[in-house]
mmCIF file of C-alpha atoms and ligand atoms in Angstrom:
data_model
loop_
_atom_site.group_PDB
_atom_site.id
_atom_site.type_symbol
_atom_site.label_atom_id
_atom_site.label_comp_id
_atom_site.label_asym_id
_atom_site.label_seq_id
_atom_site.Cartn_x
_atom_site.Cartn_y
_atom_site.Cartn_z
ATOM 1 C CA MET G 30 257.953 127.301 224.190
ATOM 2 C CA HIS G 31 260.543 124.756 223.020
ATOM 3 C CA LYS G 32 260.498 124.079 219.326
ATOM 4 C CA LEU G 33 260.458 120.380 218.454
ATOM 5 C CA GLU G 34 260.792 119.120 214.920
ATOM 6 C CA TYR G 35 260.023 115.603 213.744
ATOM 7 C CA PHE G 36 259.585 113.907 210.370
ATOM 8 C CA SER G 37 261.317 116.614 208.363
ATOM 9 C CA THR G 38 262.269 116.033 204.702
ATOM 10 C CA PRO G 39 266.008 116.010 203.941
ATOM 11 C CA LEU G 40 267.519 117.060 200.618
ATOM 12 C CA TRP G 41 271.262 117.094 199.976
ATOM 13 C CA THR G 42 272.848 119.553 197.601
ATOM 14 C CA GLU G 43 276.474 120.030 196.588
ATOM 15 C CA TYR G 44 278.338 122.142 194.044
ATOM 16 C CA LYS G 45 280.463 119.650 192.103
ATOM 17 C CA PRO G 46 281.567 121.396 188.887
ATOM 18 C CA GLU G 47 284.447 119.029 188.041
ATOM 19 C CA PHE G 48 282.131 116.625 186.186
ATOM 20 C CA VAL G 49 280.460 119.240 183.985
ATOM 21 C CA LYS G 50 282.863 119.487 181.052
ATOM 22 C CA LEU G 51 283.422 115.749 180.623
ATOM 23 C CA LEU G 52 279.775 114.774 181.062
ATOM 24 C CA ASN G 53 278.536 117.470 178.700
ATOM 25 C CA LYS G 54 280.908 116.125 176.062
ATOM 26 C CA ALA G 55 279.816 112.529 176.685
ATOM 27 C CA SER G 56 276.130 113.578 176.700
ATOM 28 C CA ASN G 57 276.212 115.327 173.326
ATOM 29 C CA GLU G 58 275.785 112.135 171.302
ATOM 30 C CA TYR G 59 272.956 110.936 173.590
ATOM 31 C CA ILE G 60 271.061 114.204 173.162
ATOM 32 C CA LYS G 61 271.693 114.111 169.417
ATOM 33 C CA ALA G 62 270.221 110.581 169.280
ATOM 34 C CA ALA G 63 267.260 111.641 171.442
ATOM 35 C CA ARG G 64 266.558 114.579 169.147
ATOM 36 C CA LYS G 65 266.788 112.255 166.139
ATOM 37 C CA ARG G 66 264.208 109.957 167.783
ATOM 38 C CA ASP G 67 261.967 112.975 168.446
ATOM 39 C CA GLU G 68 262.472 114.276 164.897
ATOM 40 C CA LYS G 69 258.799 114.173 163.859
ATOM 41 C CA SER G 70 257.599 116.038 166.941
ATOM 42 C CA ILE G 71 260.449 118.533 166.622
ATOM 43 C CA LYS G 72 259.346 119.247 163.044
ATOM 44 C CA LYS G 73 255.726 119.610 164.093
ATOM 45 C CA THR G 74 256.438 121.950 167.020
ATOM 46 C CA ARG G 75 259.618 123.531 165.643
ATOM 47 C CA ASP G 76 261.121 122.170 168.883
ATOM 48 C CA PHE G 77 258.773 123.653 171.417
ATOM 49 C CA GLY G 78 257.473 122.254 174.721
ATOM 50 C CA MET G 79 259.490 119.055 174.786
ATOM 51 C CA ALA G 80 262.125 117.284 176.866
ATOM 52 C CA HIS G 81 264.473 115.145 174.803
ATOM 53 C CA HIS G 82 265.303 112.082 176.919
ATOM 54 C CA SER G 83 268.371 109.942 176.246
ATOM 55 C CA ASN G 84 268.671 106.184 176.380
ATOM 56 C CA PRO G 85 270.193 104.877 179.653
ATOM 57 C CA ILE G 86 273.716 106.163 180.374
ATOM 58 C CA THR G 87 274.195 103.888 183.381
ATOM 59 C CA GLN G 88 276.549 101.447 181.635
ATOM 60 C CA ASP G 89 278.565 103.971 179.631
ATOM 61 C CA LYS G 90 282.209 103.925 180.787
ATOM 62 C CA ARG G 91 282.472 107.724 180.462
ATOM 63 C CA PHE G 92 279.825 108.138 183.159
ATOM 64 C CA VAL G 93 281.183 105.498 185.574
ATOM 65 C CA THR G 94 283.194 107.811 187.872
ATOM 66 C CA PHE G 95 280.195 110.104 188.177
ATOM 67 C CA ARG G 96 277.784 107.189 188.584
ATOM 68 C CA ASP G 97 279.903 105.700 191.377
ATOM 69 C CA TYR G 98 280.141 109.085 193.102
ATOM 70 C CA VAL G 99 276.410 109.824 193.118
ATOM 71 C CA GLY G 100 275.595 106.162 193.804
ATOM 72 C CA GLN G 101 277.726 106.214 196.970
ATOM 73 C CA LYS G 102 276.306 109.618 197.996
ATOM 74 C CA SER G 103 272.769 108.307 197.517
ATOM 75 C CA ARG G 104 273.589 105.312 199.698
ATOM 76 C CA ASP G 105 275.202 107.589 202.322
ATOM 77 C CA PHE G 106 272.024 109.689 202.199
ATOM 78 C CA LEU G 107 269.909 106.689 203.279
ATOM 79 C CA ASP G 108 272.453 105.630 205.921
ATOM 80 C CA TRP G 109 272.628 109.181 207.344
ATOM 81 C CA GLN G 110 268.825 109.246 207.654
ATOM 82 C CA GLY G 111 269.024 106.251 210.012
ATOM 83 C CA PHE G 112 268.223 103.337 207.723
ATOM 84 C CA ASP G 113 270.205 100.139 208.343
ATOM 85 C CA MET G 114 272.055 99.930 205.051
ATOM 86 C CA THR G 115 273.943 96.774 206.103
ATOM 87 C CA LYS G 116 270.721 94.975 205.110
ATOM 88 C CA TYR G 117 270.427 96.453 201.594
ATOM 89 C CA VAL G 118 272.180 96.694 198.279
ATOM 90 C CA THR G 119 271.508 99.886 196.323
ATOM 91 C CA MET G 120 270.941 99.738 192.578
ATOM 92 C CA PHE G 121 270.403 102.305 189.853
ATOM 93 C CA SER G 122 266.961 101.727 188.360
ATOM 94 C CA GLU G 123 267.722 104.363 185.761
ATOM 95 C CA MET G 124 270.074 107.178 184.905
ATOM 96 C CA TRP G 125 269.662 109.342 181.821
ATOM 97 C CA VAL G 126 270.373 112.793 180.441
ATOM 98 C CA GLN G 127 267.766 115.144 178.990
ATOM 99 C CA GLU G 128 267.639 118.509 177.294
ATOM 100 C CA PHE G 129 264.637 120.789 176.923
ATOM 101 C CA SER G 130 263.380 122.210 173.600
ATOM 102 C CA LYS G 131 265.480 124.941 172.026
ATOM 103 C CA ARG G 132 262.479 127.228 171.475
ATOM 104 C CA GLY G 133 261.199 126.908 175.046
ATOM 105 C CA GLY G 134 258.119 125.396 176.640
ATOM 106 C CA GLY G 135 260.070 122.412 178.017
ATOM 107 C CA HIS G 136 258.850 121.381 181.465
ATOM 108 C CA HIS G 137 257.841 118.412 183.624
ATOM 109 C CA SER G 138 254.586 118.339 185.541
ATOM 110 C CA ALA G 139 254.753 117.153 189.159
ATOM 111 C CA HIS G 140 255.599 113.460 189.437
ATOM 112 C CA HIS G 141 257.108 110.673 191.504
ATOM 113 C CA HIS G 142 259.187 107.783 190.254
ATOM 114 C CA TRP G 143 257.329 104.776 191.596
ATOM 115 C CA ASN G 144 258.945 102.418 194.034
ATOM 116 C CA GLN G 145 262.268 104.298 194.283
ATOM 117 C CA HIS G 146 264.178 105.196 197.442
ATOM 118 C CA VAL G 147 266.547 107.950 196.282
ATOM 119 C CA SER G 148 266.343 110.294 193.286
ATOM 120 C CA GLY G 149 268.825 112.868 192.070
ATOM 121 C CA PHE G 150 269.710 115.601 189.589
ATOM 122 C CA TYR G 151 273.009 116.862 188.245
ATOM 123 C CA PHE G 152 272.879 120.020 186.140
ATOM 124 C CA LEU G 153 275.004 120.308 183.010
ATOM 125 C CA LYS G 154 273.542 123.335 181.192
ATOM 126 C CA CYS G 155 271.417 125.915 183.008
ATOM 127 C CA SER G 156 271.342 129.542 184.097
ATOM 128 C CA ASP G 157 269.061 132.017 185.834
ATOM 129 C CA LYS G 158 267.144 132.205 182.518
ATOM 130 C CA THR G 159 266.325 128.471 182.268
ATOM 131 C CA SER G 160 263.919 126.026 183.888
ATOM 132 C CA PHE G 161 264.591 124.870 187.460
ATOM 133 C CA PRO G 162 263.388 122.071 189.774
ATOM 134 C CA ILE G 163 260.480 122.463 192.203
ATOM 135 C CA PHE G 164 259.889 120.090 195.142
ATOM 136 C CA HIS G 165 256.513 119.538 196.776
ATOM 137 C CA ASP G 166 255.716 118.928 200.446
ATOM 138 C CA PRO G 167 255.517 115.113 200.591
ATOM 139 C CA ARG G 168 253.307 114.998 203.714
ATOM 140 C CA ALA G 169 249.861 114.011 202.435
ATOM 141 C CA GLY G 170 248.167 115.104 205.664
ATOM 142 C CA ALA G 171 249.881 118.503 205.596
ATOM 143 C CA ILE G 172 248.851 119.073 201.970
ATOM 144 C CA MET G 173 245.223 118.254 202.769
ATOM 145 C CA THR G 174 245.082 120.805 205.588
ATOM 146 C CA LYS G 175 247.108 123.751 204.229
ATOM 147 C CA LEU G 176 245.825 127.291 204.862
ATOM 148 C CA HIS G 177 246.455 130.568 203.054
ATOM 149 C CA GLN G 178 250.064 131.710 203.474
ATOM 150 C CA LYS G 179 251.213 135.120 204.687
ATOM 151 C CA GLN G 180 254.313 135.210 202.455
ATOM 152 C CA LEU G 181 254.295 133.211 199.257
ATOM 153 C CA ASP G 182 257.830 134.378 198.417
ATOM 154 C CA SER G 183 259.404 132.868 201.568
ATOM 155 C CA VAL G 184 260.066 129.283 202.622
ATOM 156 C CA THR G 185 258.123 128.741 205.859
ATOM 157 C CA TYR G 186 256.422 125.865 207.692
ATOM 158 C CA ALA G 187 253.337 126.742 205.623
ATOM 159 C CA SER G 188 255.074 126.322 202.241
ATOM 160 C CA GLU G 189 253.694 123.685 199.915
ATOM 161 C CA LEU G 190 256.663 123.750 197.546
ATOM 162 C CA VAL G 191 260.238 124.972 197.288
ATOM 163 C CA HIS G 192 262.394 125.619 194.254
ATOM 164 C CA PHE G 193 266.123 125.616 193.546
ATOM 165 C CA LYS G 194 267.998 127.774 191.075
ATOM 166 C CA PRO G 195 270.865 125.464 190.067
ATOM 167 C CA LYS G 196 274.057 126.304 188.212
ATOM 168 C CA PRO G 197 276.085 123.899 186.065
ATOM 169 C CA GLY G 198 277.658 121.489 188.568
ATOM 170 C CA THR G 199 274.829 121.572 191.135
ATOM 171 C CA LEU G 200 273.998 118.118 192.499
ATOM 172 C CA ILE G 201 270.704 117.480 194.337
ATOM 173 C CA ILE G 202 269.848 114.208 196.109
ATOM 174 C CA PHE G 203 266.388 113.681 197.604
ATOM 175 C CA PRO G 204 264.099 110.929 198.918
ATOM 176 C CA GLY G 205 262.188 108.973 196.279
ATOM 177 C CA TYR G 206 258.891 109.932 197.917
ATOM 178 C CA VAL G 207 259.313 113.648 197.151
ATOM 179 C CA GLU G 208 257.154 114.828 194.274
ATOM 180 C CA HIS G 209 259.056 117.098 191.894
ATOM 181 C CA GLU G 210 258.453 119.126 188.748
ATOM 182 C CA TYR G 211 260.292 121.444 186.353
ATOM 183 C CA ALA G 212 259.197 125.006 185.662
ATOM 184 C CA VAL G 213 258.395 125.946 182.062
ATOM 185 C CA ASP G 214 261.569 126.863 180.201
ATOM 186 C CA HIS G 215 261.576 130.020 178.083
ATOM 187 C CA GLY G 216 264.010 128.788 175.450
ATOM 188 C CA ILE G 217 266.524 131.546 176.072
ATOM 189 C CA GLU G 218 269.494 129.371 177.033
ATOM 190 C CA PRO G 219 270.062 125.573 176.890
ATOM 191 C CA PHE G 220 268.811 123.439 179.766
ATOM 192 C CA ARG G 221 270.343 119.987 180.242
ATOM 193 C CA PHE G 222 270.571 117.714 183.286
ATOM 194 C CA ILE G 223 271.153 114.127 184.401
ATOM 195 C CA HIS G 224 268.419 112.402 186.424
ATOM 196 C CA TRP G 225 268.702 109.103 188.305
ATOM 197 C CA ASN G 226 266.677 106.843 190.573
ATOM 198 C CA ILE G 227 267.962 104.279 193.043
ATOM 199 C CA GLN G 228 266.293 101.355 194.754
ATOM 200 C CA ALA G 229 267.450 99.750 198.000
ATOM 201 C CA VAL G 230 266.901 96.023 197.669
ATOM 202 C CA PRO G 231 267.127 93.684 200.701
ATOM 203 C CA LYS G 232 270.306 91.576 200.489
ATOM 204 C CA GLU G 233 268.208 88.537 201.334
ATOM 205 C CA MET G 234 266.100 89.121 198.220
ATOM 206 C CA VAL G 235 269.133 89.367 195.960
ATOM 207 C CA LYS G 236 270.117 85.856 197.110
ATOM 208 C CA ASN G 237 266.658 84.543 196.257
ATOM 209 C CA VAL G 238 266.103 85.676 192.692
ATOM 210 C CA VAL G 239 263.604 83.337 190.983
HETATM 211 FE FE1 FE2 C 539 261.728 112.960 187.928
#
């Protein structure tokens, strides 16, 4: 039999460590401010089970080279998939940095970012002892009709999710329709990453802002 494959889900990943040192330094004050904002909850939980989210970093000059790099890659990602990008401008809806609780328990349940076309992660602090991202099969019909799997520890056509073990400098770009989550962190080593979402807006619409 010939194997045919249609409607597969692309994810791009790249090891890009050259941004790590600079962006960690620039992120420190954002994480400090986020922790200050979360002060009451930190006191209550002794910093357990939380993710400390920064304000937007999109306009900060220290992040511009990185922002331009991942912005172009995200656009290339749509173009490479076959979308006619001559008809669209791509815009960051949001880009921020976050760090999980020092004592562990930090996580994100499975979610989408509504009405986005490309999402991405860049890892600044992580190890084989920290949380990691998990991606879910985005095909609603496939999810509804899954059967028991023979090998839960392998990625197969039957898998309902996959996970990545990133290292500092790992970049992951994926379609906005892919549901993702973060495994519970054990609070052994710091876990910090940048997250962004991008919308493709028709050029015609940009001309017609009301
Ligand atoms: Fe997310």
